[in-house]
Each structure stands twice: as structure tokens, then as C-alpha cells.
Short mmCIF file of C-alpha atoms in Angstrom, two decimals:
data_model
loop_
_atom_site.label_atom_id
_atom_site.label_comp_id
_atom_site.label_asym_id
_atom_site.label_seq_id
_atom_site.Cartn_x
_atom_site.Cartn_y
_atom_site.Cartn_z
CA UNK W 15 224.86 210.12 96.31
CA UNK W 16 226.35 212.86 93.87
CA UNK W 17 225.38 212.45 90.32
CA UNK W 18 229.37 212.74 89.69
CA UNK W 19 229.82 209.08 91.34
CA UNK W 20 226.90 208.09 90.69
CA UNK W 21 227.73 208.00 86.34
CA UNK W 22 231.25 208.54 86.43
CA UNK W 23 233.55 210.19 84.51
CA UNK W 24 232.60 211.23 80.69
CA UNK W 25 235.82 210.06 79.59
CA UNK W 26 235.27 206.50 80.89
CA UNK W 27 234.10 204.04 78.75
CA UNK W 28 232.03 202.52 81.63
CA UNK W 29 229.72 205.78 81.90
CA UNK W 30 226.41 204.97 81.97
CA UNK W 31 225.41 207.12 78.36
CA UNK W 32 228.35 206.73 76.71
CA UNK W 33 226.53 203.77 74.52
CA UNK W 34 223.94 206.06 73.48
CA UNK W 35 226.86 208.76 72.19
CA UNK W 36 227.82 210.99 76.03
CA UNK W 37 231.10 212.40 75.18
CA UNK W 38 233.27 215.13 77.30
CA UNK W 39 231.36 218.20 75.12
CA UNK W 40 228.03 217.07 76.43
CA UNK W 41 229.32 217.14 79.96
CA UNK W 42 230.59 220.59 79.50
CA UNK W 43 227.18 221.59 77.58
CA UNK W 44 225.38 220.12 80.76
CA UNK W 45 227.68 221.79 83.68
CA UNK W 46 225.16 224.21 84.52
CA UNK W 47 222.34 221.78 85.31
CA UNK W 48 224.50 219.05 86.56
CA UNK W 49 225.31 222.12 89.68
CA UNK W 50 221.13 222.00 89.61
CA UNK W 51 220.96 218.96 90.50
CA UNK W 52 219.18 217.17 87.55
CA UNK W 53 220.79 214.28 85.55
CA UNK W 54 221.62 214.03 82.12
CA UNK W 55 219.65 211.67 79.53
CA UNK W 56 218.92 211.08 75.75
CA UNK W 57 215.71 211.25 74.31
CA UNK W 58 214.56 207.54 72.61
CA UNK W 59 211.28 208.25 72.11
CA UNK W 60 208.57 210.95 72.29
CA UNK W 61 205.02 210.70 72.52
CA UNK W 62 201.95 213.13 73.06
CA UNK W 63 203.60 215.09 75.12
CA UNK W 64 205.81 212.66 77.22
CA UNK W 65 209.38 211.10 76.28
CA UNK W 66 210.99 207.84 77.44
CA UNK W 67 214.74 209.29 78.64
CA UNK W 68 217.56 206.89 78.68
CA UNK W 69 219.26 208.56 81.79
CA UNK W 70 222.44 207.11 84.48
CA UNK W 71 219.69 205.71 86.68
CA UNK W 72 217.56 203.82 83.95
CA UNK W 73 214.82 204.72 81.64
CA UNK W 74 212.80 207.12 82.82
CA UNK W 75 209.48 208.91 81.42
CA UNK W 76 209.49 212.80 81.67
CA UNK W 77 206.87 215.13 80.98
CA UNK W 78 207.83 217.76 78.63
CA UNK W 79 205.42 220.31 79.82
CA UNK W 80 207.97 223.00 81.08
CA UNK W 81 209.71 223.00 77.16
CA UNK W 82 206.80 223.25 75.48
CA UNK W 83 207.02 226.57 73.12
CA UNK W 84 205.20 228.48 70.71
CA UNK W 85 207.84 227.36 67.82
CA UNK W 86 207.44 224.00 66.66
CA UNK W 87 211.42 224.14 65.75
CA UNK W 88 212.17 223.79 70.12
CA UNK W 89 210.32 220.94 71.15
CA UNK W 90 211.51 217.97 72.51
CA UNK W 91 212.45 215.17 69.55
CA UNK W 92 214.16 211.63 69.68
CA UNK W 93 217.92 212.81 69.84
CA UNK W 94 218.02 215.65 72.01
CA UNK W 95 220.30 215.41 75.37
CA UNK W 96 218.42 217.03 77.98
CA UNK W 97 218.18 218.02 81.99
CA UNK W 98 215.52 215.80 83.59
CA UNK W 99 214.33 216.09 87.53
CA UNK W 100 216.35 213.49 89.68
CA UNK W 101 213.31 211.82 91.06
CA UNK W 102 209.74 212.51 91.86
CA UNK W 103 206.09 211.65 90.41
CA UNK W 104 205.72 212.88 87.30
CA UNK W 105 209.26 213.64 86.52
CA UNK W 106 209.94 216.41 83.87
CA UNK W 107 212.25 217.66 81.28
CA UNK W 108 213.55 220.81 82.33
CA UNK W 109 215.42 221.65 79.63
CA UNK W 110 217.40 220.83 75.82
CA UNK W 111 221.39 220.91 75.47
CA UNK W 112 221.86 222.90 72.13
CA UNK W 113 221.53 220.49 69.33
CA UNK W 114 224.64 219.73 67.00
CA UNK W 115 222.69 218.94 64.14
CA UNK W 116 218.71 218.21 63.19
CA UNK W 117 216.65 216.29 60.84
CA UNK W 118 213.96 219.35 59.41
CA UNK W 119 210.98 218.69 57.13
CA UNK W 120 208.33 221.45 56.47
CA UNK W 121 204.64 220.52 57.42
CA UNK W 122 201.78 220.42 55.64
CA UNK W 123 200.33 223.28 57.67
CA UNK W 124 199.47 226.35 55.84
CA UNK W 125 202.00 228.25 58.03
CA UNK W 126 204.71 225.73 56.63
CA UNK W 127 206.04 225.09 59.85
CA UNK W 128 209.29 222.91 59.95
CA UNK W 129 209.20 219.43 62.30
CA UNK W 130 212.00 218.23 63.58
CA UNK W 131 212.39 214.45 63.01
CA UNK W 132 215.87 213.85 64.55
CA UNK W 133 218.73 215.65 66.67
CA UNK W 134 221.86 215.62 66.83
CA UNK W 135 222.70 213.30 64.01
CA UNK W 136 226.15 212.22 62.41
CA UNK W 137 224.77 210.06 59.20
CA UNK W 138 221.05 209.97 57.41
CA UNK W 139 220.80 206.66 56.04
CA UNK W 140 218.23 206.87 52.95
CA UNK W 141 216.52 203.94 52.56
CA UNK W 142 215.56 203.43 49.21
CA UNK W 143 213.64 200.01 47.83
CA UNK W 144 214.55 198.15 44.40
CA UNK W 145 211.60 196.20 44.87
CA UNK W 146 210.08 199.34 42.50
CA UNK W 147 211.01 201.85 40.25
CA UNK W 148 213.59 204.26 41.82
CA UNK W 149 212.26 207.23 42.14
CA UNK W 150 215.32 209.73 41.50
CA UNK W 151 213.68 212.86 42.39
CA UNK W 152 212.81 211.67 45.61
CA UNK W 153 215.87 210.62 46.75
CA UNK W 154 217.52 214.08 45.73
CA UNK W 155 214.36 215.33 47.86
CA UNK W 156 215.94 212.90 51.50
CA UNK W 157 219.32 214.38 50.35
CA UNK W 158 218.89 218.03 50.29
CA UNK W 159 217.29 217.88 53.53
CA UNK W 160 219.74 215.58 55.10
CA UNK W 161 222.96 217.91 53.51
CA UNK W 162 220.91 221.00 55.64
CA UNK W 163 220.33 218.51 58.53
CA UNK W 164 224.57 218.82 58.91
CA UNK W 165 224.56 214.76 58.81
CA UNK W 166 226.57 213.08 56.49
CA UNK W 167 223.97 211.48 53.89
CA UNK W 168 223.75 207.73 52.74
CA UNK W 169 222.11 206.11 50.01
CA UNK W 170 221.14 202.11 51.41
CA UNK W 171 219.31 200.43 48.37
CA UNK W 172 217.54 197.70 50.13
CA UNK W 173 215.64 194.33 49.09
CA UNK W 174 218.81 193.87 46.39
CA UNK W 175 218.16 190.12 46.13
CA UNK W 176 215.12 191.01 43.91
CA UNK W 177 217.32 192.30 41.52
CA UNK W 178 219.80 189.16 40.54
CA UNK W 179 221.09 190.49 37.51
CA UNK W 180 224.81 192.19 38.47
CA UNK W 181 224.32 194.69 35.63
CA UNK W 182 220.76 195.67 36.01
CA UNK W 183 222.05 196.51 39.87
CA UNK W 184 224.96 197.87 38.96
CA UNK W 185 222.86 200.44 36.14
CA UNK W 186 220.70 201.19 39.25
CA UNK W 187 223.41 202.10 41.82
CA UNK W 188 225.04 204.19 38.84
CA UNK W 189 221.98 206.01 38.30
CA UNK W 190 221.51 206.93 42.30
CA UNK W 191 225.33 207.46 42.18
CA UNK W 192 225.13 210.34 39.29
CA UNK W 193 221.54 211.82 41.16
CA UNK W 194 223.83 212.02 44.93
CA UNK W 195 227.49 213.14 44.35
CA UNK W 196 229.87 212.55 47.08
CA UNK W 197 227.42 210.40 49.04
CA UNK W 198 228.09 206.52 49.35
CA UNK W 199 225.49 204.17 48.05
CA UNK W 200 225.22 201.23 49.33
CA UNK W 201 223.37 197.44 48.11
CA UNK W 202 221.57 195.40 50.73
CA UNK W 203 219.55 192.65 50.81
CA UNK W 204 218.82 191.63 55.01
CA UNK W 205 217.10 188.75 53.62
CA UNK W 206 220.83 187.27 52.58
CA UNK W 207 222.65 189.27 54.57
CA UNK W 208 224.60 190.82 51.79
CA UNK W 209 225.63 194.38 52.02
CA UNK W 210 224.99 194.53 56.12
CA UNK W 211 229.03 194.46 57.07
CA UNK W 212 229.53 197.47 55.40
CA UNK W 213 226.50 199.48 56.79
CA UNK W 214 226.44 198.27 60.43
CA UNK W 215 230.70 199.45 59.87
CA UNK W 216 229.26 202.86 58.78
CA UNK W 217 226.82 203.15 61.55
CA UNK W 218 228.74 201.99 64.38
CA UNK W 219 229.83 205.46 65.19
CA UNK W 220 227.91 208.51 66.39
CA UNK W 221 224.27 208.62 65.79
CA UNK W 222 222.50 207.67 62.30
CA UNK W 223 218.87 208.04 61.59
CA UNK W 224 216.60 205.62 59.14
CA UNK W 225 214.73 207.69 56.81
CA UNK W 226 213.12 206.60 53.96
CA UNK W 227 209.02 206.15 52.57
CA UNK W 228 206.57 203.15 53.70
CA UNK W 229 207.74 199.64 52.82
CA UNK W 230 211.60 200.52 51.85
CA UNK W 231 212.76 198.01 54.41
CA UNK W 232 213.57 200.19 57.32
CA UNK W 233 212.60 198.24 60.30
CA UNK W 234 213.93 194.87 58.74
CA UNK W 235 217.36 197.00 58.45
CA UNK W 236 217.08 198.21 61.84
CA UNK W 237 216.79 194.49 63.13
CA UNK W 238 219.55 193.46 61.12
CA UNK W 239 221.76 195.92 62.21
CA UNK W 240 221.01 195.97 66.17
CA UNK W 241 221.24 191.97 65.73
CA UNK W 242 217.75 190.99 67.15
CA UNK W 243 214.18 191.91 66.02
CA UNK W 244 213.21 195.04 68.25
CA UNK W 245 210.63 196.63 65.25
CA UNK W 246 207.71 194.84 64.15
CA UNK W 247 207.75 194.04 60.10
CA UNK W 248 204.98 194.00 57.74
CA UNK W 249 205.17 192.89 54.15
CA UNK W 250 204.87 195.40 51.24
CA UNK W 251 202.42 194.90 48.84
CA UNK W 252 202.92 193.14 45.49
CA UNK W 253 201.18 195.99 43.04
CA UNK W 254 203.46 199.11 44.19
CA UNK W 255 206.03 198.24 46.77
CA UNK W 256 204.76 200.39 49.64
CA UNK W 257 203.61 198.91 52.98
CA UNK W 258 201.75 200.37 56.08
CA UNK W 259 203.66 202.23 59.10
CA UNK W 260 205.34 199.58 60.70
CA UNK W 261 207.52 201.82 63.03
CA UNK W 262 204.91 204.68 63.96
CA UNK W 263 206.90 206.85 66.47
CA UNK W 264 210.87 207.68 66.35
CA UNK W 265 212.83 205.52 68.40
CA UNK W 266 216.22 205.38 69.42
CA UNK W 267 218.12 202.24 69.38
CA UNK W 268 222.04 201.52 71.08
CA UNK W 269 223.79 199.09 68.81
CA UNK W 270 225.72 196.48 69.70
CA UNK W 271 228.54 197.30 67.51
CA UNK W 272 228.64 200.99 69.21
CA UNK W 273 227.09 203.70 67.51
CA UNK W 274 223.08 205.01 68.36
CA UNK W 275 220.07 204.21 65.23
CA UNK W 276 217.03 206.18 65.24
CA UNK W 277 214.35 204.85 63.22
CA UNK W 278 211.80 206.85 62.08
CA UNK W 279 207.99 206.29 60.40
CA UNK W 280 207.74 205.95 56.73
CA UNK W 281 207.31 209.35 55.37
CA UNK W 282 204.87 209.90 52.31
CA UNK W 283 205.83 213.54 52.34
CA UNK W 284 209.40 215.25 52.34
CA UNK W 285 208.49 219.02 52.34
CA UNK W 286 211.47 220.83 51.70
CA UNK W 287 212.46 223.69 55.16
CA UNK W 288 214.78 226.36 54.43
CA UNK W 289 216.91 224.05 52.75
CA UNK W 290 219.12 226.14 49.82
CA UNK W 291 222.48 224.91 51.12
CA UNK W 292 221.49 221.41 51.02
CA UNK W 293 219.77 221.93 47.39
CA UNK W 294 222.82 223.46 46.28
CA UNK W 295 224.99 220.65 47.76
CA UNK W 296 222.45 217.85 46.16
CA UNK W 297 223.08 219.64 42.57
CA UNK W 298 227.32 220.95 42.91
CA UNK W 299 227.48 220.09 39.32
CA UNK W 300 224.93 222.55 38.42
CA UNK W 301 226.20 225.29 40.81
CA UNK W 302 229.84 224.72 39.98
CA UNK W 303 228.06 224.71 35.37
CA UNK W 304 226.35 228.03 36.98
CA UNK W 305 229.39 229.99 37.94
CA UNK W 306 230.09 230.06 34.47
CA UNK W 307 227.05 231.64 33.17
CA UNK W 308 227.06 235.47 31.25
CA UNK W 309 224.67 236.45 34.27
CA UNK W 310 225.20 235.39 37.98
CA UNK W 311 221.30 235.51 38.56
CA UNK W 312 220.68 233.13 35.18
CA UNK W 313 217.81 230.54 35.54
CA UNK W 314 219.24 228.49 32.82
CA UNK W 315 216.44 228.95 30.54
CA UNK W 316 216.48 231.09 27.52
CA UNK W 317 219.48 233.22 28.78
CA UNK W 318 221.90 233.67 26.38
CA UNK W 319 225.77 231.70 27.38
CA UNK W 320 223.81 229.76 29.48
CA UNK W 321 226.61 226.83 30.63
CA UNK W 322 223.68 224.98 33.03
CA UNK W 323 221.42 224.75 29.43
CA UNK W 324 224.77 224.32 27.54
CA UNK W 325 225.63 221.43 29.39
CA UNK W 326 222.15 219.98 29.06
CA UNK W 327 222.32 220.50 25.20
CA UNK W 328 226.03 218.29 24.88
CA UNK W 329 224.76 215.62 27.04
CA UNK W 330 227.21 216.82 29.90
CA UNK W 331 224.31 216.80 32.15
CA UNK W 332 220.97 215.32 31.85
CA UNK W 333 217.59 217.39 31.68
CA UNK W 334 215.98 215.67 34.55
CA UNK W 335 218.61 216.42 36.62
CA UNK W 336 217.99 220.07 35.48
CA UNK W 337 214.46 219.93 36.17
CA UNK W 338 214.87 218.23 39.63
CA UNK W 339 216.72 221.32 40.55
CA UNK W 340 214.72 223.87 39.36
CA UNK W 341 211.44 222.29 41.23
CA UNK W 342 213.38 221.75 44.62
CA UNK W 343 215.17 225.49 44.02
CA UNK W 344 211.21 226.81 43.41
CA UNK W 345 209.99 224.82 46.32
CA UNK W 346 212.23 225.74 48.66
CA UNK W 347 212.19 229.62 47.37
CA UNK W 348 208.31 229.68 48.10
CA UNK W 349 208.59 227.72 51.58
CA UNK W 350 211.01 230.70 52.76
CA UNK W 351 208.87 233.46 51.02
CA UNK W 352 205.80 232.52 53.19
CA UNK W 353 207.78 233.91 56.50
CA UNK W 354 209.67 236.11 55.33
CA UNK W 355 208.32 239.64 53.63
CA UNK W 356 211.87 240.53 52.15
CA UNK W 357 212.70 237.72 50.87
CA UNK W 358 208.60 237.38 49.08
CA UNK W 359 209.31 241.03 47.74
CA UNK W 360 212.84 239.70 46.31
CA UNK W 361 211.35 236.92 44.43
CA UNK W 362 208.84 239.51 42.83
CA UNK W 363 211.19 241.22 41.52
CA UNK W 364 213.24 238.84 40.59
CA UNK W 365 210.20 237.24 38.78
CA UNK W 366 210.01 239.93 36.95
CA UNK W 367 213.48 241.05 35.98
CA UNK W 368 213.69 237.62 34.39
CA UNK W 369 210.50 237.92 32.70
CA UNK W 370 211.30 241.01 30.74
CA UNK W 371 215.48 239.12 30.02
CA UNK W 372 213.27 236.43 28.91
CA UNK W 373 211.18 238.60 26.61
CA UNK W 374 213.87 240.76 25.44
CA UNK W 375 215.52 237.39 24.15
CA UNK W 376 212.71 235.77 22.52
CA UNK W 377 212.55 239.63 20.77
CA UNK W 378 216.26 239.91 19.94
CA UNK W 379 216.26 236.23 18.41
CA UNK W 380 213.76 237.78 16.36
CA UNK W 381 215.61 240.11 14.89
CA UNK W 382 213.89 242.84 17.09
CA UNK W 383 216.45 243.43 19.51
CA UNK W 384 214.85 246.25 22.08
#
């Protein structure tokens, strides 16, 4: 039997993949293996090595030994649509289609290699407990690297029964609001129930994936959003919040209400990966303040007609949000540097031009102008 009747067509809703996001520009992508003979499938989980493929004939596990590279940016993640052998023991992925969009963090290797958490995502849901302190800079952290990712970010403050008071929440959401321009924020509490209509709405199209740190509530949102409890759930602790991995691999979850959910682990680091567009996207009030600086290369410090420091001085824009910016900007600039010679040598002299503008001001407001 052809693999044509066997799954149908990709514009019929009856196709087996089609739940877990097959559309006509996959089939086209996977035309060339399809004449191969091997069958299309989504990745739902990887691990050491091996992947569990959702595929038109079932679930499958495939070895991923023939797409193993030296760059850690190609493997195989949760996500990815790929070509897998039509039968045999061990079956294999043969190949990747080209992703659409993908979840990067940098390691904590001294190479600063990036790790791909998810593919081909539409939305990055941030989950983010009120059960402690918000942690603002954080949160700009999950956005900048979702905004590079190409998924639309979300903001999903979770556990919001613990905070009763309507204005304390509302203060909260307003402060996550200002710290993530033009990306929704959302209240939940799963415990009530309260909040989940408008999320599982949101993620019942294309494919979302749960990001957030230990004990923010992501596998009690993932069971209240598929409808039935397929992650294990551990209580946080009292003193800070934070609980232990209760999802420890990426998995990838159909809904009921249509649309695909990857969970992920907690993550206790969010290393920033080639990620200026999504900095710059986390901070547009800054860039658009920027434009309007005396020098296009300004680093809003002691620059004179500075409108970034202006701004910070008239209360248009708050200092933390200044300092967020510059931290992420420096992080990012020094992640880059350490593969890339020209841009290392840039930053020298860039370091350098602004340390003799920064001099030559201090001297001039002196009254020793050079």
C-alpha cells in the first residue's frame, strides 16, 4: 500500500498528522522523500539518541544516528517534521524538513554552543509564578529569546488564586505588561480554573511551547489545557517557590481543542544565543528613545543629548528597564564575539571609541574641553 492512500490527502481533515499541525507546505517540503519511500512524522519526544515519532502508521521510535552532526544547532529536537524508514528493526530518522521557527538557548559550554529546545513553533507561552516575587529581568530574558525564536511570545502568570487582592494582581500584570510590550499577559489559576478559556483559545492553533523555570506551574497547565493529567506534578516549596523537574524531557502533546503543546523542563538558566533582534524587540521603547540620540552608536551613558538617559531622568522610562537592556545587549554582544573574530575586533574598538567620548565628556564638563 502507497503511503498516498495509506494517510490521505494533506488537505483532509481526516489525515492522520493533521492533529499534530501537517498542513499542504509540509507535504510539499516532504515530496522528495515521500518518492523515497519513507513516511512523514513529528518529533514528540527525544531521548539519548532516539525519538518517539508520531507518524501515519502509529508511534514509532527512530534512531537518529544518520542526523547526527558536528553542530549542535541540526540535531533532532521535539518539533521537527522528519523522513523516517517505513519499517524495519531499528527504524531511523533519515532526515529534518527545514524548520519554520526554533526555540535557541546558549549552553553553558565554554564554546557557547546554542541548544535547540523547540521547532517549529507558532506561540512561547512564558510561564511565570505569583506564588513569588516576579522576577522582571527574567521574563525580558524568555522574551528576547522567544521574539528570535520567530514565535509569537506570551506572558501566562500562573497560581493567581494566591494573590486575592484585584489590585495587588492587577499592579503585577501592569508591571509584566510595561517589562513585555505588544505581548499578551495573561492570569491563571488551574486550581479554579480561572484564566484557562482564554489560554487553551490561544493555544488551540499551531504549535505552542511551555517555557518557564522549576515550580511555575507548567505541567499543572499542561494538564489543564489537554483536559486530563498526562505530566506528573510535584508541589513547590513553601520558602522560595521553586520545585524539582517534574517534566524532565520535551514532550509533545495534541490537544483536544486542536492545536500541538510542547512542554519543556524547568530551566534554571536562559543563556541568551545570537539574540539582538529579539533584545531589540523586548526593549522597542528604548530603540525607538535611541533613534533620537546626537550619536547613532550612543550607549546612553554620559553622552551628551542622550534621549535613552533623558527619558530615564523625566520618569518616561524607568532605570531598571535601562539596565535590563544594557546587561542582555552586553550578554548577547559577548555570546556572538566568542565565534566570531570580526565581530570580537568590532567590540574592541568600539570599547574603546566610547571610552575616550566618555573621557572627553567627563573633561569638557570640566571645563577642559580637549
Amino acid at each position: 500500500m502507497s503511503f498516498s492512500s495509506l494517510a490521505g490527502s494533506s488537505s483532509s481533515p481526516s489525515h492522520p498528522l493533521v492533529p499534530y499541525g501537517w498542513d499542504a507546505d509540509w507535504e510539499a517540503e516532504f515530496a522528495p522523500y515521500a518518492e523515497q519511500g519513507l513516511l512523514p512524522g513529528r518529533v514528540v519526544r527525544v531521548d539519548r539518541g532516539q525519538c518517539d515519532v508520531v507518524t501515519p502508521v502509529g508511534t514509532v521510535r527512530a534512531d537518529t544516528e544518520f542526523v547526527v552532526p558536528r553542530d549542535p544547532m541540526k540535531v533532532v529536537c521535539t518539533g521537527d517534521w522528519v523522513a523516517v524508514d517505513p519499517g524495519g528493526d531499528p527504524r531511523y530518522v533519515r532526515a529534518y524538513l527545514p524548520r519554520r521557527t526554533a526555540f535557541v538557548r546558549s549552553t553553558s559550554s565554554k564554546r557557547s554552543d546554542g541548544q535547540i529546545l523547540a521547532a517549529n513553533v507558532d506561540h512561547a507561552v512564558v510561564a511565570v509564578s505569583l506564588a513569588v516575587d516576579l522576577d522582571l529581568g527574567r521574563i525580558e530574558r524568555f522574551l528576547a529569546l522567544a521574539w528570535e525564536s520567530g514565535a509569537q511570545p506570551v506572558v501566562v502568570l500562573t497560581k493567581a488564586d494566591l494573590v486575592p487582592d484585584p489590585v495587588t494582581l492587577g499592579h503585577l500584570v501592569q508591571d509584566v505588561e510595561t517589562s513585555a510590550p505588544g505581548v499578551p499577559v495573561l492570569t491563571v489559576s488551574a486550581l479554579h480554573g480561572e484564566g484557562l478559556d482564554v489560554l487553551v483559545a490561544l493555544v488551540g492553533s499551531g504549535t505552542s511551547v511551555l517555557l518557564g523555570q522549576s515550580g511555575a506551574g507548567k505541567s499543572t497547565l499542561a494538564n489543564a489545557v489537554v483536559g486530563v493529567d498526562v505530566m506528573d506534578v510535584q508541589a513547590a516549596r513553601d520558602v522560595d517557590g521553586k520545585g524539582r523537574h517534574t517534566t524532565t524531557t520535551r514532550n509533545l502533546l495534541a490537544l483536544p481543542s486542536g492545536g500541538v503543546l510542547i512542554d519543556t523542563p524547568g530551566l534554571r538558566g536562559v543563556g541568551l544565543y545570537d539574540a539582538e533582534s529579539g533584545v531589540g524587540q523586548v526593549f522597542s521603547e528604548i530603540e525607538e528613545l535611541a533613534e533620537r540620540c546626537r550619536f547613532h552608536d550612543c550607549a546612553h551613558e554620559s553622552e551628551p543629548d542622550c534621549a535613552v538617559r533623558s527619558a530615564v531622568e523625566n520618569g518616561e522610562l524607568a532605570e531598571r528597564r535601562l539596565e535590563s537592556y544594557r546587561k542582555l545587549v552586553r550578554e548577547n554582544q559577548w555570546i556572538v564575539a566568542k565565534t566570531d573574530a570580526r565581530v570580537r575586533a568590532e567590540l574592541r574598538r568600539d570599547w574603546k571609541r566610547k571610552g575616550a567620548a566618555g573621557r572627553a565628556a567627563m573633561e569638557f564638563k570640566r571645563g577642559r574641553p580637549q
